mmCIF file of C-alpha atoms in Angstrom:
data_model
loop_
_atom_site.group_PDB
_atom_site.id
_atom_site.type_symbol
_atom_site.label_atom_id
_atom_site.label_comp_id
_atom_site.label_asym_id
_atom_site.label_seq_id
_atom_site.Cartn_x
_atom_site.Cartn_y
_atom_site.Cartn_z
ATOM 1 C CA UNK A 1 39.961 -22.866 -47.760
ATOM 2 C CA UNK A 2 41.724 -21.196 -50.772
ATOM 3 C CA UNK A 3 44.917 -19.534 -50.413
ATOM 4 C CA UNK A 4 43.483 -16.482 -50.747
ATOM 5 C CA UNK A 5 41.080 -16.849 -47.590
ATOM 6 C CA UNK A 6 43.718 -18.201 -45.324
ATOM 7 C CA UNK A 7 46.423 -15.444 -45.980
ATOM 8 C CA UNK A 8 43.339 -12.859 -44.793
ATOM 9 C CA UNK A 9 41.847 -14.931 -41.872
ATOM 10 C CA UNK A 10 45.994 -14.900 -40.704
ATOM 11 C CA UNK A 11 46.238 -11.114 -41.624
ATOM 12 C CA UNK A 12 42.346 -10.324 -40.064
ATOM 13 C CA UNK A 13 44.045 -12.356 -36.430
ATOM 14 C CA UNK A 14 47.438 -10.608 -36.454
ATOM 15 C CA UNK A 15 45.093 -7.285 -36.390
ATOM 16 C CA UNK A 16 42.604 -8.633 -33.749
ATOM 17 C CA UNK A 17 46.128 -9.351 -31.539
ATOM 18 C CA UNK A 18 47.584 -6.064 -31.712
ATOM 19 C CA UNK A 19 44.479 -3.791 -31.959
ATOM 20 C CA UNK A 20 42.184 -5.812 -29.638
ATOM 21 C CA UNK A 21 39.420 -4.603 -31.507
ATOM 22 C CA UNK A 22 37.073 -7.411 -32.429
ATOM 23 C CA UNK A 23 34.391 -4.664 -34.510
ATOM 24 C CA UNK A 24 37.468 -3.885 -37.097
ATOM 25 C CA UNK A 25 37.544 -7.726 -37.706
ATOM 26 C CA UNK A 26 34.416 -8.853 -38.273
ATOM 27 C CA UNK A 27 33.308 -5.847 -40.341
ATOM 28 C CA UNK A 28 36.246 -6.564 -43.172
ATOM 29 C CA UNK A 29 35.110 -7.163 -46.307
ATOM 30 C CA UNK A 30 34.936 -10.744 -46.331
ATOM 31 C CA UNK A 31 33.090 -11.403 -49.761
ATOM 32 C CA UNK A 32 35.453 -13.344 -51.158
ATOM 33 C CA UNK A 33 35.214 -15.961 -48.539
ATOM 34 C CA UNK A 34 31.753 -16.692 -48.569
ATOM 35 C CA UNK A 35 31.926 -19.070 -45.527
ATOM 36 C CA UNK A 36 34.302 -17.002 -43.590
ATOM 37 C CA UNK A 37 31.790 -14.000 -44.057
ATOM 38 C CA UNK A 38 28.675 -16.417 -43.179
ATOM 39 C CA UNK A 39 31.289 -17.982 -40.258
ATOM 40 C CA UNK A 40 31.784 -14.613 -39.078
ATOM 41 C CA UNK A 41 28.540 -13.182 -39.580
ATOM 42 C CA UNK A 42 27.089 -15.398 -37.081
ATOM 43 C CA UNK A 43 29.791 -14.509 -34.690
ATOM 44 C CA UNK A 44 28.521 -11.494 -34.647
ATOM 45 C CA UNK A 45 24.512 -11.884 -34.198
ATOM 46 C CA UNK A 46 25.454 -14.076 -31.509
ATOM 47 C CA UNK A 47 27.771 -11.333 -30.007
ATOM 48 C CA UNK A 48 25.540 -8.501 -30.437
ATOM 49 C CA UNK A 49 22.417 -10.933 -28.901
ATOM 50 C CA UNK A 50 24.293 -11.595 -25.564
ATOM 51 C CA UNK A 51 25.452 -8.231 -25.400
ATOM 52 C CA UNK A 52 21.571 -7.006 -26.043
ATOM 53 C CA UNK A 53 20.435 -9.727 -23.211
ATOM 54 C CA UNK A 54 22.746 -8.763 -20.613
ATOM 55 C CA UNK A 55 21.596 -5.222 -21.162
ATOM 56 C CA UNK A 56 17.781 -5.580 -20.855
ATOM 57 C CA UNK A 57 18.856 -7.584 -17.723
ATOM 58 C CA UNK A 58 20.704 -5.200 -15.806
ATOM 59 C CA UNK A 59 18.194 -2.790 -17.276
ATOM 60 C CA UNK A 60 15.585 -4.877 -15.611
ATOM 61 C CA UNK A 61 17.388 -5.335 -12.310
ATOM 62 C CA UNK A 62 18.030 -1.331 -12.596
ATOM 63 C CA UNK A 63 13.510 -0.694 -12.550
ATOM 64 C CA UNK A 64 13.109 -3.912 -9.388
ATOM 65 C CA UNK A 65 15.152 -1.614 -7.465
ATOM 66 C CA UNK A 66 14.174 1.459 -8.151
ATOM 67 C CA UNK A 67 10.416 -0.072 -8.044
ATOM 68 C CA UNK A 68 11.420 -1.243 -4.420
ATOM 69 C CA UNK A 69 13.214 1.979 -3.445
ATOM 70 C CA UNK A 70 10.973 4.744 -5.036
ATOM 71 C CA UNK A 71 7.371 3.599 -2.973
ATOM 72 C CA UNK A 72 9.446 2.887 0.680
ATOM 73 C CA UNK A 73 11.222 6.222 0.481
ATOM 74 C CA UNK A 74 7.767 7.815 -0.907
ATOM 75 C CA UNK A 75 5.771 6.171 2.218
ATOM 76 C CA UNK A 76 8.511 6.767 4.637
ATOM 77 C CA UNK A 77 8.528 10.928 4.120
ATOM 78 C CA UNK A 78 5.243 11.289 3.781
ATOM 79 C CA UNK A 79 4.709 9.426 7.085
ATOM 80 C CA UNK A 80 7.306 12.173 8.838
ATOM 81 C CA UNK A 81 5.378 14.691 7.248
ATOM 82 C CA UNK A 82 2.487 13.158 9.036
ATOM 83 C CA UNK A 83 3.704 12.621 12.246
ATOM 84 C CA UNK A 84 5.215 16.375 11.954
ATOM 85 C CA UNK A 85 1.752 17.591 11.296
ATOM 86 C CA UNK A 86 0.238 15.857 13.904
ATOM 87 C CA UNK A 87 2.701 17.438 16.499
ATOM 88 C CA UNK A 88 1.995 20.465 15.431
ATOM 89 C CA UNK A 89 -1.467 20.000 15.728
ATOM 90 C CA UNK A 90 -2.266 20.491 11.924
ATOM 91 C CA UNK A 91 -4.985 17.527 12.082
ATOM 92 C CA UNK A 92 -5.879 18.618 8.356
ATOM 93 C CA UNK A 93 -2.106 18.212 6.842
ATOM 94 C CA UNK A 94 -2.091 14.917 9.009
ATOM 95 C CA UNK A 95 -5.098 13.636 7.368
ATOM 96 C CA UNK A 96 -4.568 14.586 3.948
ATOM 97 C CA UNK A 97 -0.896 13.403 4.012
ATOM 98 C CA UNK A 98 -2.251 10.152 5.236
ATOM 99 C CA UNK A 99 -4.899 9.766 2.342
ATOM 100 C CA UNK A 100 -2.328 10.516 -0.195
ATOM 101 C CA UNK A 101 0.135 7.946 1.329
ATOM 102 C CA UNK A 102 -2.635 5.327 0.946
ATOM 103 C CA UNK A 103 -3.725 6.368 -2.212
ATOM 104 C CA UNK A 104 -0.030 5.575 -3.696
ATOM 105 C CA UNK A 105 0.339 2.637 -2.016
ATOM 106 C CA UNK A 106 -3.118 1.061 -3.564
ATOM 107 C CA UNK A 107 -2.201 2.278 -6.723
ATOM 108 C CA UNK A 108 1.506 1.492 -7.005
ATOM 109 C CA UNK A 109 2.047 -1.736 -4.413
ATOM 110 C CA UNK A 110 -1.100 -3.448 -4.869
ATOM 111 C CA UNK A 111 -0.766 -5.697 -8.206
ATOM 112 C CA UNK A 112 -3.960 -7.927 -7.559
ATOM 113 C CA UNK A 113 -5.931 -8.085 -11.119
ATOM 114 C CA UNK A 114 -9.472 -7.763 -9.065
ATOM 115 C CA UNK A 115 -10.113 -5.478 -6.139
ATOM 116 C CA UNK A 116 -13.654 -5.471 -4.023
ATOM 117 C CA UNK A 117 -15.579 -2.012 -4.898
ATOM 118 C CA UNK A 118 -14.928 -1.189 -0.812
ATOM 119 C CA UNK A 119 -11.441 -1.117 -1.875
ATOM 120 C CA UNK A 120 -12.155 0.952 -4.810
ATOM 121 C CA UNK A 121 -14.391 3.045 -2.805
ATOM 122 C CA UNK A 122 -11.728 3.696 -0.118
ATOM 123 C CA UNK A 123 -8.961 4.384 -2.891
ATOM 124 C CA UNK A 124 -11.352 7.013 -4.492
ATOM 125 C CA UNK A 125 -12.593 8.545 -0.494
ATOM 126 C CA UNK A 126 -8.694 9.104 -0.391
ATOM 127 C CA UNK A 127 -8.512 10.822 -3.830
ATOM 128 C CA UNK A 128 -11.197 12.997 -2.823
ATOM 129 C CA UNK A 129 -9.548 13.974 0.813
ATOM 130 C CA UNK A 130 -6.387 15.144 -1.113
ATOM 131 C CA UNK A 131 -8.331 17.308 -3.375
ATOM 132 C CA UNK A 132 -10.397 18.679 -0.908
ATOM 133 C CA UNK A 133 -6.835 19.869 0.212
ATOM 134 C CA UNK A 134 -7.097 22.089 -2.797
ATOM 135 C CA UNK A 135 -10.771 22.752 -3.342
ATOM 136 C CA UNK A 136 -11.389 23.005 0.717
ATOM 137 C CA UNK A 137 -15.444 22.975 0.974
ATOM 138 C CA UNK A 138 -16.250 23.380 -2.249
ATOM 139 C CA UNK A 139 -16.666 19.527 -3.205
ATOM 140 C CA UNK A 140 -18.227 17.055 -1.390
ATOM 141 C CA UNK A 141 -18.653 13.161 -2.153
ATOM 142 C CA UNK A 142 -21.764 11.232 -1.662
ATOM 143 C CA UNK A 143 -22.807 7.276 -1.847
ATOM 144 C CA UNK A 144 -25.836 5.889 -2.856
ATOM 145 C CA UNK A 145 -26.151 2.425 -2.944
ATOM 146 C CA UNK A 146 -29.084 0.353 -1.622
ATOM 147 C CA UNK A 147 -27.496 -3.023 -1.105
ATOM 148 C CA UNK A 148 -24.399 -3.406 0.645
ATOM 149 C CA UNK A 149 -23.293 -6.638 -0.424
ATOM 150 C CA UNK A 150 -22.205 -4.922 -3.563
ATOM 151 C CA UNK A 151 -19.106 -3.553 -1.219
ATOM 152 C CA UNK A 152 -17.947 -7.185 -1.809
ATOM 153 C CA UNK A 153 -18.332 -7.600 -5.211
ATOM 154 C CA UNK A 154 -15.180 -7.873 -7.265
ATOM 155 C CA UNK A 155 -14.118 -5.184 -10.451
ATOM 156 C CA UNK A 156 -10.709 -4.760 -12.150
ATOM 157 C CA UNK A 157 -8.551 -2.006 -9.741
ATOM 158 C CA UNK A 158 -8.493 1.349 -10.273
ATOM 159 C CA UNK A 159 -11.830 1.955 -12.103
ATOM 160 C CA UNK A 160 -13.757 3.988 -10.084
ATOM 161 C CA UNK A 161 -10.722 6.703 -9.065
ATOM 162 C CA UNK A 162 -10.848 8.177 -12.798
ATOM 163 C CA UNK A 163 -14.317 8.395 -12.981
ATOM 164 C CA UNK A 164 -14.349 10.687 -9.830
ATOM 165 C CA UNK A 165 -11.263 12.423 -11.355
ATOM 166 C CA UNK A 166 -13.239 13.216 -14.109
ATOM 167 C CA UNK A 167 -16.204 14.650 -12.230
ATOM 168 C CA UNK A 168 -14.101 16.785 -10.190
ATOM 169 C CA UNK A 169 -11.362 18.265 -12.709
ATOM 170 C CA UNK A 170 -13.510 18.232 -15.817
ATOM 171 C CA UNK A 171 -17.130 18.626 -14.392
ATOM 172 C CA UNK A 172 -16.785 20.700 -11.079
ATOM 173 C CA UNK A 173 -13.431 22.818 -11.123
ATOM 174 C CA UNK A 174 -14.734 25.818 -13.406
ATOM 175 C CA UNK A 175 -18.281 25.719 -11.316
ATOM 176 C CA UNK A 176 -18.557 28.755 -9.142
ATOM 177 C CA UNK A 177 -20.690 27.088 -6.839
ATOM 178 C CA UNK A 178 -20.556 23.844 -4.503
ATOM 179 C CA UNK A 179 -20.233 21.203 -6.406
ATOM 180 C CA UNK A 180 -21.289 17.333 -5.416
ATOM 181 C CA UNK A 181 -20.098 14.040 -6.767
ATOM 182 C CA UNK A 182 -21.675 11.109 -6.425
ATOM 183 C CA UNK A 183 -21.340 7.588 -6.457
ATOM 184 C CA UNK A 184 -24.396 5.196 -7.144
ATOM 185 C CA UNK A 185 -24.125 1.479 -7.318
ATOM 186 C CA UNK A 186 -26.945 -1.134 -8.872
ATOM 187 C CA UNK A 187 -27.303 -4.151 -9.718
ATOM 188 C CA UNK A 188 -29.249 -6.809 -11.751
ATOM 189 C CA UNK A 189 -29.435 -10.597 -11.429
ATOM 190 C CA UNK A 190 -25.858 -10.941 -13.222
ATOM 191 C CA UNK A 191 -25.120 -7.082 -14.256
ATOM 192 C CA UNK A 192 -22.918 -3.984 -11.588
ATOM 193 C CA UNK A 193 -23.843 -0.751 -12.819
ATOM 194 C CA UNK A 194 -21.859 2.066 -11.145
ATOM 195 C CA UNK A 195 -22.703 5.922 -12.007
ATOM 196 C CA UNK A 196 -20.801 8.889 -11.213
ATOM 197 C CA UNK A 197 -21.970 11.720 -11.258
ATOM 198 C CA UNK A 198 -21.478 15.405 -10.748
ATOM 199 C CA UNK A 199 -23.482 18.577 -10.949
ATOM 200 C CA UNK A 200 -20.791 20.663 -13.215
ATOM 201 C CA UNK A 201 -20.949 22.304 -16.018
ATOM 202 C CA UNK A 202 -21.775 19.315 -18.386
ATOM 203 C CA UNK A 203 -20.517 18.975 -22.182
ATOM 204 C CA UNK A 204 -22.463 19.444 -25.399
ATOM 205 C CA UNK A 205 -24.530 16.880 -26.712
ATOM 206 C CA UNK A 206 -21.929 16.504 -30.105
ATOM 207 C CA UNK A 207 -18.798 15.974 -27.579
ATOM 208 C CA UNK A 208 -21.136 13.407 -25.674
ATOM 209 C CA UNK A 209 -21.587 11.587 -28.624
ATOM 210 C CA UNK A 210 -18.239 11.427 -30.251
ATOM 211 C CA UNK A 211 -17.058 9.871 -26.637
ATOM 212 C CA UNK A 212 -20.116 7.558 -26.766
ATOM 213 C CA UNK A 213 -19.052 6.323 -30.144
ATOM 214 C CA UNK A 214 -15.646 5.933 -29.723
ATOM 215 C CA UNK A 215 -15.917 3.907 -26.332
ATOM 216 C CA UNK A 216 -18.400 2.121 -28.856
ATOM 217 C CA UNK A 217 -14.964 1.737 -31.286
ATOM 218 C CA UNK A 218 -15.952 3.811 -33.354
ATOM 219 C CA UNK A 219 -12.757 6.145 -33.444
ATOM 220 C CA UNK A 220 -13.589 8.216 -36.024
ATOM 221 C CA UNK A 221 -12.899 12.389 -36.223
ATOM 222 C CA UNK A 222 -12.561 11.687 -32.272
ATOM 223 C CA UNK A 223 -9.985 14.425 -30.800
ATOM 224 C CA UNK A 224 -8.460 12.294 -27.866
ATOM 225 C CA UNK A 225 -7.209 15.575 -25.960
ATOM 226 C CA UNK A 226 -11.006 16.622 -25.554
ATOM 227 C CA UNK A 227 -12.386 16.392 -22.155
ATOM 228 C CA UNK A 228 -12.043 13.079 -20.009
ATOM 229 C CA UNK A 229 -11.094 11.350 -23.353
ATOM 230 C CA UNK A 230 -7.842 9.761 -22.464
ATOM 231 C CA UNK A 231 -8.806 8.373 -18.740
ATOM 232 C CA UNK A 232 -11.835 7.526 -19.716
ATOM 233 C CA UNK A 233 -10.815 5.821 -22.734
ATOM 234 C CA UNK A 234 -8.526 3.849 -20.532
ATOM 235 C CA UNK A 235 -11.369 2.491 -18.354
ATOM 236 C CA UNK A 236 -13.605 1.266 -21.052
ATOM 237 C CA UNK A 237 -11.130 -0.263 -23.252
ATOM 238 C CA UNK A 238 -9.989 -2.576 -20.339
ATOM 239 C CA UNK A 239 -13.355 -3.037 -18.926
ATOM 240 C CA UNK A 240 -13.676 -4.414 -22.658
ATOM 241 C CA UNK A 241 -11.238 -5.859 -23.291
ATOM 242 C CA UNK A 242 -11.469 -8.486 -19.966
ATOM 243 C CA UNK A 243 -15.453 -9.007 -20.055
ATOM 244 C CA UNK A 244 -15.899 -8.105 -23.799
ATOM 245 C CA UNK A 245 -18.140 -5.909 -25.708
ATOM 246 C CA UNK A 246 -21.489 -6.068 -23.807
ATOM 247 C CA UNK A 247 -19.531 -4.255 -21.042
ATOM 248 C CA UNK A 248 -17.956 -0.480 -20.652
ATOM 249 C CA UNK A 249 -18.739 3.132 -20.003
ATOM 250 C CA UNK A 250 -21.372 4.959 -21.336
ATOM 251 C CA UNK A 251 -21.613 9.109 -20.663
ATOM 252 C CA UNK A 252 -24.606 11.355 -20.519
ATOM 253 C CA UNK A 253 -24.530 14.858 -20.196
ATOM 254 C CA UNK A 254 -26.578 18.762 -20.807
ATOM 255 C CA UNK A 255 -24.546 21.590 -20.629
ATOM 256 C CA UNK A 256 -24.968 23.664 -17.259
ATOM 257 C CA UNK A 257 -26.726 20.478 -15.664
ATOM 258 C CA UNK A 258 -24.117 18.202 -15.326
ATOM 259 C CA UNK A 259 -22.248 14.985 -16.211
ATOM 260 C CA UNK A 260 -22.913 11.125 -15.561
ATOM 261 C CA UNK A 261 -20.815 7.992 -16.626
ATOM 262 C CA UNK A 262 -21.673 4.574 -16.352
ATOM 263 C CA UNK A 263 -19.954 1.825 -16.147
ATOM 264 C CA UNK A 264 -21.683 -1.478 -16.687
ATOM 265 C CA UNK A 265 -19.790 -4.668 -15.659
ATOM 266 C CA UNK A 266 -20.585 -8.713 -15.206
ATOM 267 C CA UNK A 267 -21.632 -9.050 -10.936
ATOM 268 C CA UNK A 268 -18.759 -11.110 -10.035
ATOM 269 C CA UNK A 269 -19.293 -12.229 -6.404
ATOM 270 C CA UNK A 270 -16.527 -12.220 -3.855
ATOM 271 C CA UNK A 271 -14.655 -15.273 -4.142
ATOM 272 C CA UNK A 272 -14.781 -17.940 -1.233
#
């Protein structure tokens, strides 16, 4: 180390000792000691990394509690509000307060990758209670579905919820008149094909088509805020994405008729 370099390393820890201020230090200009600089350089990554560690980490601790707290305390007052309604004799608050409770608990608690359409069936039953809260008889939800071993087959969570969503927000909310969504499950040898559909006010045949194609991949001139675009979009790309291209949603629709999408996905079986 050249005279030069020592006299400044001395002169850079006599500051460090009375300023305590490690920043001032390592950002001196150091280019005349090209190994102190490198030396010091590293110091610093190093310094900065564990500092950017232990942040993410209490960051993450931070979200598991409030991931714990935020569903308990969610569950717990909607359960008094329950119970309240109940002693009151409100049997409609009860039972809507009660759907909504269960729909946030499937949809935030329950991590499991594949769900049994029952369970999707039950989440989306529960969707439909709490809008019924706002819509009172002017929706109504029906099932077709000829063979009930299909309540057993498996599906990714939270794909049929949106779809219903859809019909109801999109397809039935600016209908006058009594509106009906309904659910229809098939099947082939290895294929699930589940339609829902409403009776709404349908879409043009050009917005039908730019969904079709983009669900397709074909993302071209497609304006995502249109209607359904963004849920829908979600569905398919996953559906996709885990059982690959020969697999998705698929929408057909006539303006003043109504609106159908169907989702086509492998038959998976419930496991043994």
């Amino acid at each position: 180390m050249s005279l030069l370099s020592g006299w400044k390393l001395w002169h850079a820890l006599r500051r460090y000792q009375s300023e305590k201020n490690l920043e001032a230090v390592l950002h001196m200009d150091w280019s005349k000691s090209p190994l102190l600089k490198v030396f010091l350089g590293d110091i610093e990554e190093r310094l900065h990394g564990e500092e950017i560690t232990r942040l993410r980490q209490k960051q993450a601790e931070y979200l598991a509690l409030q991931n714990q707290i935020n569903p308990h305390f969610l569950y717990n007052a909607l359960e008094a509000i329950r119970a309240d309604a109940l002693l009151v004799d409100c049997e409609e608050i009860a039972e809507t307060t009660e759907a909504l409770a269960t729909f946030f608990r499937y949809t935030i608690s329950n991590v499991q990758e594949y769900v049994t359409f029952s369970d999707e069936l039950d989440n989306a039953e529960n969707y439909f209670i709490i809008q019924r809260c706002r819509f009172g008889d002017k929706l109504s939800l029906e099932l077709e579905m000829e063979n009930e071993e299909l309540l057993e087959a498996r599906m990714p969570k939270l794909i049929l919820q949106p779809l219903v969503e859809n019909a109801v927000l999109h397809g039935l909310e600016g209908k006058i008149e009594h509106g009906t969504v309904r659910i229809i499950v098939e099947n082939s040898e290895r294929t699930l094909f589940l339609r829902v559909r409403d009776d709404g006010i349908g879409m043009p045949e050009e917005q039908v088509e730019r969904l079709n194609a983009q669900f397709a991949g074909d993302d071209t001139g497609t304006n995502m805020q249109q209607r359904g675009g963004i849920a829908l979009r979600n569905v398919n790309s996953r559906i996709r994405l885990m059982f690959g291209e020969n697999y998705g949603l698929r929408i057909f629709s006539a303006v003043g008729i109504g609106t159908e999408c169907c989702i086509t996905l492998p038959l998976l079986p419930q496991e043994d």
